[in-house]
XYZ file of C-alpha atoms in Angstrom:
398
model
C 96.971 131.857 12.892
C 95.601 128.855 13.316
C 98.649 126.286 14.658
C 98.470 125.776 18.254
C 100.861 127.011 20.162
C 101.914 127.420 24.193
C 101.408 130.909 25.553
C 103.164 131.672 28.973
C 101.329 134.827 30.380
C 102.302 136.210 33.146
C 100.679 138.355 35.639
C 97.531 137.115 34.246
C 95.168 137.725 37.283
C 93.245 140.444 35.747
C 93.409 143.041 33.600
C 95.398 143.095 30.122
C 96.609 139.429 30.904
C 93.006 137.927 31.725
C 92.018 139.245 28.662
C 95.188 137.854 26.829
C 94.109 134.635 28.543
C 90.892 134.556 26.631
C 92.024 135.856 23.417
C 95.147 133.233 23.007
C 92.229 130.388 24.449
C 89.915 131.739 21.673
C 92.543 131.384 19.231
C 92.934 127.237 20.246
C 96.547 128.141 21.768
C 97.628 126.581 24.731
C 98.179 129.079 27.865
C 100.264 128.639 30.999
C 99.056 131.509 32.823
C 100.705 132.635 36.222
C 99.693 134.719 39.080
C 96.263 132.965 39.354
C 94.463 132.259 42.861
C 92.248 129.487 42.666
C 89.358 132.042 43.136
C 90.204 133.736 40.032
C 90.832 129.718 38.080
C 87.136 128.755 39.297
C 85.917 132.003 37.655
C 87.696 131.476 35.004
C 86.864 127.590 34.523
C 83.085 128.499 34.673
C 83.190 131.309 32.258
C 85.210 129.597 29.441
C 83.854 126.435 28.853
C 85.322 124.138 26.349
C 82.479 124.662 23.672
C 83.143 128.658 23.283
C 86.038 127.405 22.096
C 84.220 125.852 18.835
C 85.703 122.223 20.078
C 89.037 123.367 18.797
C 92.135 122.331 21.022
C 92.377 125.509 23.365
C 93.287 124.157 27.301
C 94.165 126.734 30.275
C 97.061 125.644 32.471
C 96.805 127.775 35.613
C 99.968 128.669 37.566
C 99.514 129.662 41.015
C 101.468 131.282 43.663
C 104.630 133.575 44.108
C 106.551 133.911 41.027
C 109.092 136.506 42.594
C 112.210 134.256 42.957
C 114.670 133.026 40.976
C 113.651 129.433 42.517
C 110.263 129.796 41.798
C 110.574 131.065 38.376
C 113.326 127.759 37.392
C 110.414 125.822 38.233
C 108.162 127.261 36.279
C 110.498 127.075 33.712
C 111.403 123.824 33.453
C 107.952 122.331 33.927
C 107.077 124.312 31.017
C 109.654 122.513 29.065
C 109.031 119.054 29.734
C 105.113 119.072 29.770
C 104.471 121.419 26.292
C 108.142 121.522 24.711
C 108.879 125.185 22.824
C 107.286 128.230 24.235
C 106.019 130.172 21.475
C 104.839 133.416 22.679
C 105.781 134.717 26.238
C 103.714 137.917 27.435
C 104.902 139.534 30.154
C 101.771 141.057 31.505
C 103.984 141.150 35.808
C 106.709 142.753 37.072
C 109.038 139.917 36.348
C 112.321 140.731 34.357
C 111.732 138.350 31.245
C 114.521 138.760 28.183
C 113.953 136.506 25.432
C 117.537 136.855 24.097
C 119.579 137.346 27.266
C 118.734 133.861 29.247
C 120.347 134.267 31.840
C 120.445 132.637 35.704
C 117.821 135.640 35.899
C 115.998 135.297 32.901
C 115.428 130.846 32.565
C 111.873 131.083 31.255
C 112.765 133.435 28.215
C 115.334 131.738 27.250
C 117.220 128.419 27.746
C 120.433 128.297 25.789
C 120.820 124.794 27.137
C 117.804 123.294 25.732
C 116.910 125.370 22.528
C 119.789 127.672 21.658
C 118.099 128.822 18.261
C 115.184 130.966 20.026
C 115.169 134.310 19.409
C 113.033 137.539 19.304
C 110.627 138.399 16.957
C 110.091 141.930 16.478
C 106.866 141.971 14.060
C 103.846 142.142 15.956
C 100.422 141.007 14.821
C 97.817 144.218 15.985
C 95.188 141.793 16.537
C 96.576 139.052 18.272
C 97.827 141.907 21.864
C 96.511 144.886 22.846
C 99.127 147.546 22.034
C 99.947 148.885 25.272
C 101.618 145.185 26.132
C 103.161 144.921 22.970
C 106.529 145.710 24.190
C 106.631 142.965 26.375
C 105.164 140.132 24.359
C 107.848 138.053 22.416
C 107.379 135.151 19.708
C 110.193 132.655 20.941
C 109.904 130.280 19.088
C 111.049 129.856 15.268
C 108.287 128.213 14.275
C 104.534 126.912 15.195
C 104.553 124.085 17.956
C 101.332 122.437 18.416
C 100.223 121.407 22.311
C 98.896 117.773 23.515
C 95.370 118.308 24.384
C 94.137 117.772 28.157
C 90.920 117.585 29.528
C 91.247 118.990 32.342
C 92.415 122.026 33.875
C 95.073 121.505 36.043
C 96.145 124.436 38.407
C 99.954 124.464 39.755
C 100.750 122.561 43.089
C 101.536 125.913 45.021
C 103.543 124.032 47.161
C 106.539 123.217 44.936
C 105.383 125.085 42.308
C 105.553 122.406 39.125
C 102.556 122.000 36.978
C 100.725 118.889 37.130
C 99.839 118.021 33.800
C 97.127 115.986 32.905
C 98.119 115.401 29.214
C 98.122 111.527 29.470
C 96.171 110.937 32.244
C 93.790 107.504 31.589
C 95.421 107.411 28.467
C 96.069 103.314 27.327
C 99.294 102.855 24.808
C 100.387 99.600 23.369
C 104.318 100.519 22.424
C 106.019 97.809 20.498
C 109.696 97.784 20.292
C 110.424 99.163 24.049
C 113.358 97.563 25.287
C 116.232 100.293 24.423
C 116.669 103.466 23.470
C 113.518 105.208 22.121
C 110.907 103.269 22.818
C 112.402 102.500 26.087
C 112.150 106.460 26.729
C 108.729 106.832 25.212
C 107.307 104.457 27.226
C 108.881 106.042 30.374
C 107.942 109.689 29.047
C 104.120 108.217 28.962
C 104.452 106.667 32.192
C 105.497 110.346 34.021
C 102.551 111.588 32.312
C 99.774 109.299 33.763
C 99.223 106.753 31.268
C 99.422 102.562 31.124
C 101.737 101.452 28.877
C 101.567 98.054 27.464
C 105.169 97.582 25.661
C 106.999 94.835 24.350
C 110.274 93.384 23.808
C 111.507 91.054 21.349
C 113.954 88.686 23.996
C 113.534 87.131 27.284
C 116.087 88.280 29.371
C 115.693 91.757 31.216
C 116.148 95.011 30.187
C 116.036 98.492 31.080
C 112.365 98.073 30.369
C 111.997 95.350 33.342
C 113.562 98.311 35.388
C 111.108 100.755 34.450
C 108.702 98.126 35.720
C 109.844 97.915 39.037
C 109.023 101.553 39.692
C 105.987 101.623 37.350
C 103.011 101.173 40.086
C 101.498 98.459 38.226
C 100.844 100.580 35.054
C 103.319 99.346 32.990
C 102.977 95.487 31.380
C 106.078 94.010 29.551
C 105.067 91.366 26.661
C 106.983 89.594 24.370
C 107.469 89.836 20.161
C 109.420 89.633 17.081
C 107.591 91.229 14.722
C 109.693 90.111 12.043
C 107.623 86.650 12.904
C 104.007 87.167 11.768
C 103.187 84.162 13.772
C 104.256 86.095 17.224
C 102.587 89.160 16.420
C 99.661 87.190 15.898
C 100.130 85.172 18.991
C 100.448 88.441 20.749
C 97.103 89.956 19.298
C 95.244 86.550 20.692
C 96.753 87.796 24.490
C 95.523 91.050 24.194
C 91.876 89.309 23.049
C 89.592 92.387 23.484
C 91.407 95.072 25.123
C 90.800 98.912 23.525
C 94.384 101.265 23.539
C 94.164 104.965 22.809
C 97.537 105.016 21.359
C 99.278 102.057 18.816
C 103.064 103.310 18.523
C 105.573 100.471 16.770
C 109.140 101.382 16.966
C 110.868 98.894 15.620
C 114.148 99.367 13.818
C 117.769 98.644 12.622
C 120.700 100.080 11.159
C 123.281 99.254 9.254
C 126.690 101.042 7.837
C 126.958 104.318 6.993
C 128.646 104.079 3.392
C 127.076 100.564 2.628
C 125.551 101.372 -0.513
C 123.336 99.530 -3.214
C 126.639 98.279 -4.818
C 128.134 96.283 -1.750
C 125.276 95.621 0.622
C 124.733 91.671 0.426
C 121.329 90.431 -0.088
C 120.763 89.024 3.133
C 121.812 92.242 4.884
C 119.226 94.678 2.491
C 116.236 91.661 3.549
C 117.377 92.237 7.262
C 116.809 96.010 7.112
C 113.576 96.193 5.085
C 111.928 93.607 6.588
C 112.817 94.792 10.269
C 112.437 98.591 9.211
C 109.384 98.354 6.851
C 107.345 95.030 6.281
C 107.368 93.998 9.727
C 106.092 97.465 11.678
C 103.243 97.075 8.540
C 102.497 93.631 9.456
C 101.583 95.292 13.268
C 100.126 98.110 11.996
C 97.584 95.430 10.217
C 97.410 92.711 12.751
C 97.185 95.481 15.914
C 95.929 98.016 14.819
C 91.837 97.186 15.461
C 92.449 97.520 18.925
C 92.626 101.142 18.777
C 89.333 102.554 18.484
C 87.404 104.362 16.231
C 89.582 107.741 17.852
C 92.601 106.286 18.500
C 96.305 106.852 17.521
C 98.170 104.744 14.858
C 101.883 105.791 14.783
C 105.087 104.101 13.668
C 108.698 106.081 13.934
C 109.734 106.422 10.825
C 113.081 109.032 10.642
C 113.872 112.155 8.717
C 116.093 110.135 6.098
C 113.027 108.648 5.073
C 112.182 111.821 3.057
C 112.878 111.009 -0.567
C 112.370 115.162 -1.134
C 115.599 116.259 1.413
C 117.947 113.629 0.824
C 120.511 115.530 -0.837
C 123.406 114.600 0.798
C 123.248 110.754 1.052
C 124.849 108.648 3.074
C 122.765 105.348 5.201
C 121.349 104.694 1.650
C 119.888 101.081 2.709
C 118.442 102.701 5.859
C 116.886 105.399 4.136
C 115.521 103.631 1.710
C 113.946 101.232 4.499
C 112.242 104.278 5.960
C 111.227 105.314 2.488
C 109.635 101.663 2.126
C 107.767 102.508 5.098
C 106.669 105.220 4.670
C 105.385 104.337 1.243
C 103.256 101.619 2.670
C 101.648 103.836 5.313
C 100.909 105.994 2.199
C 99.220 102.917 0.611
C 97.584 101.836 4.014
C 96.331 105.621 4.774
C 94.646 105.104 0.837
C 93.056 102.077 1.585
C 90.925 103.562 4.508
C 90.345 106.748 3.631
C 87.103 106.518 5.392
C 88.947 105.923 8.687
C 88.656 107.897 11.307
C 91.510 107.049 13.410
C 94.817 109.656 13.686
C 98.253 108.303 11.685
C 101.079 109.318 11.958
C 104.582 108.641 10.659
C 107.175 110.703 13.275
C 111.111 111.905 12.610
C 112.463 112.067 16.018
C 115.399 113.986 15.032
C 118.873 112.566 15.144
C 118.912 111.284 19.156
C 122.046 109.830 20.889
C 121.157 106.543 21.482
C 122.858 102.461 20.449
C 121.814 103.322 17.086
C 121.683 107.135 16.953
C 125.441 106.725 18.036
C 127.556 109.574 20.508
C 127.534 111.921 17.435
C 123.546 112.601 17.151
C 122.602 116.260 17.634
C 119.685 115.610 20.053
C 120.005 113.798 23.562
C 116.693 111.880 24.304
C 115.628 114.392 26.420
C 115.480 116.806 24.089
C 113.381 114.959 21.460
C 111.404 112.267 23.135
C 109.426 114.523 25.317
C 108.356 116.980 22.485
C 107.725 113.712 20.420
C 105.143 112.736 22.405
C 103.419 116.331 23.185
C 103.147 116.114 18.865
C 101.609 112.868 18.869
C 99.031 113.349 21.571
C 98.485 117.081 19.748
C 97.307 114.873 17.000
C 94.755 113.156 18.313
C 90.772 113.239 17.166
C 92.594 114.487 13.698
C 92.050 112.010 10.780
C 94.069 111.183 8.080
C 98.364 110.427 7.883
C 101.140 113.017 8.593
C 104.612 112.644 8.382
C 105.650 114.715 11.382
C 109.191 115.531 13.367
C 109.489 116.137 17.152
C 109.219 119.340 16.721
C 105.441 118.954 15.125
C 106.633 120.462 11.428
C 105.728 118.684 8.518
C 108.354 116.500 6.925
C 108.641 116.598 2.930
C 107.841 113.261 1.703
């Protein structure tokens, strides 16, 4: 196995589901485990310390309380779904009445037609991975691998409305750039909800949604100001920031342009507009930002899907995609020339999202990518090296 994944257990007091607990934890899975009293947590917490887990990214998300109610059991679910994204494997170890294919008003934690209508059941059954006698109630939801953001702490359920409190962010510094609208508008709200301080900037100096955000931010989130299609202001903005240290150095910058404009009618100007905006200037960040992250920390710059030069069979946004294909080509180049680096890059696909740009066609709402975008990229930290990831956490074919 390998991939991390999140594992709801339930009924996981004692018994066949502590020891599911263990073994999913032992495999570096993440597990959302219900029915647990904070007796049985602390015994728990003291027995499985992170280093029997050989350092890899395995992290225990207790659930406690009554999980008998149709109330209690929506909660669960949708907590689930905007801390760790997909479930991938739901044992029911209780007496709940879980059906992964049904998903019913019964039934919201197996299934959620609303949110992910391609989940379905998957019949075979590793022997090693359950103990057979639980086998007919263990279910791989989703189609494919998800991997978990990493927390440090364990983080039982507030029994009093029942919603995890997730820790995944918590202390965690990111400078966004390119925050006013749209995406990086929602990341940098999406960050905020989970704990961290957001520096993010935007490129005018009138308000925005972003200024909003602000007003409700409790002092963690700081608005500057940047073009970063003028080297001079990015620079200008590294000078502000003098010596300050971010976990997390996300640019998403972009532009658009028509569908069907093609090689043979875009003008000049309009083809330096979109590669500059789309691929030279989030480079010119990457390299005038990008030692304030430190030694651990997170590069990442959205990039899109149509930047893969491998699945573009259909065409269509050919000056866009070949933008994102710039880009992505220079992170290639930048990832060569420190190789020795030990910092996490990423290049991320969030999926076609309703937004300004996306337009009222996209598949995906920002609700349904944003939050899983994030999970990925915090997954990724500590691991060296450039990936071109989607929202989901898959690879994307270069």
């Amino acid at each position: 196995m390998g991939t991390s994944r999140t594992v709801v257990i339930t009924g996981a007091a004692g018994g066949i589901g502590s020891e599911l607990v263990e073994r999913f934890l032992k495999n570096g899975d993440t597990v959302v485990a219900t029915d647990v009293s904070q007796e049985t947590l602390d015994s728990w917490r003291s027995r499985w310390d992170a280093d029997t887990f050989d350092g890899r990214h395995s992290f225990l998300h207790a659930v406690a309380g009554d999980l008998s109610s149709e109330q209690s059991i929506a909660a669960l679910t949708e907590t689930t779904w905007d801390r760790f994204g997909i479930v991938g494997v739901l044992v029911n170890c209780g007496d709940l009445s879980l059906d992964p294919v049904r998903g019913d008003a019964r039934r919201p934690l197996a299934a959620s037609p609303r949110r992910q209508p391609h989940w379905r059941q998957m019949r075979a059954l590793h022997r090693d991975e359950v103990p057979q006698d639980v086998v007919g109630s263990v279910f791989f939801l989703a189609p494919r691998p998800h991997p978990i953001a990493p927390t440090s702490q364990y983080d039982p359920l507030n029994t009093t409305t029942g919603a995890v409190m997730s820790s995944t962010s918590v202390n965690t510094t990111v400078l966004l750039i390119g925050a006013s609208r749209g995406l990086g508008h929602a990341i940098a709200a999406e960050y905020l909800d989970r704990g961290a301080r957001v520096v993010a900037t935007v490129r005018g100096t009138g308000r925005t949604a972003l200024h909003e955000l602000q007003d409700t931010a409790d002092g963690q989130l700081e608005i500057e100001h940047v073009d970063i299609t003028v080297p001079e202001q990015v620079q200008a903005l590294r000078d502000r920031l003098g010596d300050r240290k971010f976990d997390l150095l996300f640019v998403n910058a972009g532009v658009s342009n028509g569908r069907y404009e093609t090689s043979a009618d875009v003008t000049t100007e309009e083809f330096t507009r979109v590669m500059v905006t789309n691929a030279l200037s989030p480079m010119r960040v990457i390299e005038t930002l990008g030692e304030l992250t430190g030694p651990n920390g997170t590069i990442a710059i959205m990039s899109s899907g149509q930047g893969s030069i491998a699945n573009n069979g259909r065409g269509g946004f050919e000056i866009y995609r070949a933008s994102k294909s710039a880009l992505n080509q220079l992170m290639r180049s930048y990832a060569a020339r420190h190789r020795d680096d030990s910092r996490t890059l990423l290049l991320m696909a969030p999926g076609w999202v309703k937004t300004e740009m996306g337009g009222s066609d996209a598949r995906l709402t920002i609700s349904e990518s944003i939050p899983n975008l994030v999970t990925v990229v915090d997954a990724q930290r500590g691991r060296a090296g450039l990936q071109y990831l989607d929202y989901q956490g898959q690879s994307v074919a270069w």
